[in-house]
Every structure is written in structure tokens, then in C-alpha cells.
Coordinates of N, CA and C in Angstrom, one line a residue:
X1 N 102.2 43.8 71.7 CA 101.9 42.7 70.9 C 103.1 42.5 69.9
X2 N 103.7 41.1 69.9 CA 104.9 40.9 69.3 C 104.0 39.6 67.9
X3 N 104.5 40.1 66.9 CA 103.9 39.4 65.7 C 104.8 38.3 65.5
X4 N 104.3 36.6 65.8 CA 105.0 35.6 65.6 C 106.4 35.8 64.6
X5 N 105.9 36.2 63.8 CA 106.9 36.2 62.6 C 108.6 36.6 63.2
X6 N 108.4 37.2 64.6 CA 109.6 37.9 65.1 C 110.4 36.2 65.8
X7 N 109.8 35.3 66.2 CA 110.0 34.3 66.7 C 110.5 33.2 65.6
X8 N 109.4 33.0 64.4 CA 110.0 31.7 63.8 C 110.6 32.5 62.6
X9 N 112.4 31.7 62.2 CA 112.3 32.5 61.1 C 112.4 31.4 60.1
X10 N 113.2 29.7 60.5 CA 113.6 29.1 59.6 C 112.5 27.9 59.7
X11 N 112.2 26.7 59.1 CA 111.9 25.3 59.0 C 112.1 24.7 60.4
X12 N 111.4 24.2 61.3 CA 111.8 23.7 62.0 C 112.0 24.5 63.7
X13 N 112.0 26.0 63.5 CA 111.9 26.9 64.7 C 110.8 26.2 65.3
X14 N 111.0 25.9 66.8 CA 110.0 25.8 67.9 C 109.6 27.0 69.2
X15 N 108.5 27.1 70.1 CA 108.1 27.9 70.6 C 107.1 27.6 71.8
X16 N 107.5 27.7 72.9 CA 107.1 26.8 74.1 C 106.4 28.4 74.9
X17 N 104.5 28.4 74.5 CA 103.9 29.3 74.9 C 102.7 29.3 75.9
X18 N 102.9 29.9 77.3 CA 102.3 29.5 78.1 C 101.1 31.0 78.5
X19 N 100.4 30.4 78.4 CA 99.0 31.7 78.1 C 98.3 31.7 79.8
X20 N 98.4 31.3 80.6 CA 97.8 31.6 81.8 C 98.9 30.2 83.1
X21 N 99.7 31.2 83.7 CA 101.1 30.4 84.5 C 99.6 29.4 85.7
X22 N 98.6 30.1 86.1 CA 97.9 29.3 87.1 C 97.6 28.3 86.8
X23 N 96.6 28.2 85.7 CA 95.7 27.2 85.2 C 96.4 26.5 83.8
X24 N 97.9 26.7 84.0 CA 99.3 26.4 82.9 C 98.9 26.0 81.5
X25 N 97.8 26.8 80.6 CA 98.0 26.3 79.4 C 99.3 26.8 78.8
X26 N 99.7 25.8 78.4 CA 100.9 25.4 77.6 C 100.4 24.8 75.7
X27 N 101.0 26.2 75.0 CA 101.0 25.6 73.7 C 102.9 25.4 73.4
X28 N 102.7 24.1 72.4 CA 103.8 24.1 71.7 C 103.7 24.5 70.6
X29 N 104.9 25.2 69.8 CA 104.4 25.7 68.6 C 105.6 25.2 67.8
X30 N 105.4 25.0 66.8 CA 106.6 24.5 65.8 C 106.3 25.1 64.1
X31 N 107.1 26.0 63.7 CA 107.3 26.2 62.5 C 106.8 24.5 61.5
X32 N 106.1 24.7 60.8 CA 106.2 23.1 59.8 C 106.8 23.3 58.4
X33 N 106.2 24.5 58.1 CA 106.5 24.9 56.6 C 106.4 25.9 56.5
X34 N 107.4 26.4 55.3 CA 107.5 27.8 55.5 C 107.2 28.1 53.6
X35 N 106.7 28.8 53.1 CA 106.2 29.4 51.8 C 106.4 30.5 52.0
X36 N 107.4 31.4 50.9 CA 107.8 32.7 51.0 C 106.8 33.3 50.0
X37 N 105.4 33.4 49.5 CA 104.9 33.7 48.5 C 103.4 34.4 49.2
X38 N 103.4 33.4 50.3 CA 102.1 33.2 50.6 C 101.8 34.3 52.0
X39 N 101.2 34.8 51.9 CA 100.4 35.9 53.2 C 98.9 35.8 53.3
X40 N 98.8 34.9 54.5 CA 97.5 35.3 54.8 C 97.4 35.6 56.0
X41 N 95.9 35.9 57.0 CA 95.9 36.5 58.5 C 95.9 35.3 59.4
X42 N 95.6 33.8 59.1 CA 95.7 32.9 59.7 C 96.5 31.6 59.3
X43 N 96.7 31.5 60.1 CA 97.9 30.1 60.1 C 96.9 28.3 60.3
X44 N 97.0 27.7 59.4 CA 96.2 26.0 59.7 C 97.0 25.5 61.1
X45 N 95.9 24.4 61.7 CA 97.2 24.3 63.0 C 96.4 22.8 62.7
X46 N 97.8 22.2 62.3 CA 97.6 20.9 61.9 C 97.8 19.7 63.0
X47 N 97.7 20.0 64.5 CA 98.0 19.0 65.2 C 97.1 19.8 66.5
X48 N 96.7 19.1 67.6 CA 95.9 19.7 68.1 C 96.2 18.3 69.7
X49 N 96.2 19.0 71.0 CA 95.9 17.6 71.6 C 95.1 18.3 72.9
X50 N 94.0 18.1 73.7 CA 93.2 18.0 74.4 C 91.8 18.5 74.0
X51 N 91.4 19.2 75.0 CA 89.9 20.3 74.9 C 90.2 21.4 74.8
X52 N 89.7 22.2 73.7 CA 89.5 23.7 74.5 C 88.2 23.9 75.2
X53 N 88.9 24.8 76.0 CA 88.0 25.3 76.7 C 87.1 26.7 75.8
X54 N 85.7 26.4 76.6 CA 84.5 27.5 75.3 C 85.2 29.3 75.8
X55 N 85.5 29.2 77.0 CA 86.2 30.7 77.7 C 87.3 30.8 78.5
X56 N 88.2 31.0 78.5 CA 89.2 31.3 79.8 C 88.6 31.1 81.1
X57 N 89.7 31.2 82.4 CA 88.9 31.3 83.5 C 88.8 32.4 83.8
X58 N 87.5 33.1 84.4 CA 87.3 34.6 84.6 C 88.1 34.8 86.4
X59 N 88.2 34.0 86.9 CA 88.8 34.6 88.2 C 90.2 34.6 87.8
X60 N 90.5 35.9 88.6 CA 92.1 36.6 88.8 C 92.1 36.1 90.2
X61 N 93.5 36.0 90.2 CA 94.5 35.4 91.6 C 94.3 36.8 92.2
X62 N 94.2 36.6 93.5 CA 94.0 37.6 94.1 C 94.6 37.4 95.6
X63 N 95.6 38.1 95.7 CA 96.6 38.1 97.4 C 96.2 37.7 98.5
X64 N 95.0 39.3 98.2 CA 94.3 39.3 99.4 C 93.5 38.3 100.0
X65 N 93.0 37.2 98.6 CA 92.4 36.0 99.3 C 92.7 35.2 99.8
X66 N 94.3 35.7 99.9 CA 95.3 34.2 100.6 C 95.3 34.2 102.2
X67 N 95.0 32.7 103.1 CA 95.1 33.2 104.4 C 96.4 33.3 104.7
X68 N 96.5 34.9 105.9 CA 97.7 34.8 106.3 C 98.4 34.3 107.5
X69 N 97.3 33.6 108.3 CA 97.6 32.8 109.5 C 98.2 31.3 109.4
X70 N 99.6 31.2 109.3 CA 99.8 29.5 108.9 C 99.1 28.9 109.7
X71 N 99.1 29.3 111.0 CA 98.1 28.0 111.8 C 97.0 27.6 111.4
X72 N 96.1 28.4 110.5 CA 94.6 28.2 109.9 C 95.0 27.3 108.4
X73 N 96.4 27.4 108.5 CA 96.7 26.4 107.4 C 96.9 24.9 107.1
X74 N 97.1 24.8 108.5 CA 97.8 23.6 109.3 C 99.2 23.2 108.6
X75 N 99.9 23.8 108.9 CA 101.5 23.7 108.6 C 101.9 22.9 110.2
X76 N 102.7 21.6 109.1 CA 103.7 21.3 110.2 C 105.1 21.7 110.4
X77 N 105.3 22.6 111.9 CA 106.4 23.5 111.6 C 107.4 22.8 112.7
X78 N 107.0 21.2 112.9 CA 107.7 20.4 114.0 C 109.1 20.2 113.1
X79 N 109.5 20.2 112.0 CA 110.5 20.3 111.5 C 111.9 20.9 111.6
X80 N 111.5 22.3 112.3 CA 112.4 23.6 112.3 C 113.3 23.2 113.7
X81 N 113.3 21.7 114.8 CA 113.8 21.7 115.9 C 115.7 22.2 115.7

């Protein structure tokens, strides 16, 4: 666990954070203000854009569920002449 604070240090630092590469949530993060006085455990997040979701997705990618016959895939391999 790396505490934000290692990331933003000045006004204006940005932070492109992607929390699950499958199902690609993507936050942007941007320093807005910075107060050298103030410590609290939470941060306001003054901009916001879609849904969240109420839970993550519970399935894990899994190898083994991948088929390994291209022909069951229907690959066109007429390309390789």
C-alpha cells in the first residue's frame, strides 16, 4: 500500500488510476488544492462522472477457461497464404 501523498506533491499534480485492466475502471485524479494545515482520513472528490457500481465484479479471469482450439474459435487463417 503506497499512501497517495507519495504521488501528489504540488497544485495541479495529476494521476491516471486504473483499478481492474478487464472491466478498465479508469480514475483520473488531480491534485485541486492543497492546505498545509489540514489532515484528515478523507479526501472530498469534487467531480464525479458515471455510476458506481454497488460491488466489483466477483469473477477472476481465469486461463483455463480460455478455448484452446482456434478452430472452435472460428479464426480466419486464409490470410497466412
Amino acid at each position: 500500500n503506497t499512501p497517495i501523498s507519495n504521488f501528489f506533491l504540488s497544485k495541479g499534480d495529476k494521476l491516471i488510476y486504473i483499478y481492474d485492466f478487464l472491466n478498465y475502471w479508469t480514475f483520473f485524479i488531480e491534485l485541486y488544492e492543497l492546505e498545509e494545515s489540514v489532515k484528515v482520513d478523507r479526501y472530498k472528490c469534487i467531480n464525479s462522472v458515471g455510476e458506481v457500481p454497488e460491488n466489483p465484479p466477483s469473477d477472476i479471469f481465469d486461463i483455463n477457461s480460455v478455448k484452446e482450439d482456434s478452430d472452435e474459435l472460428d479464426f480466419d487463417d486464409t490470410f497466412i497464404d
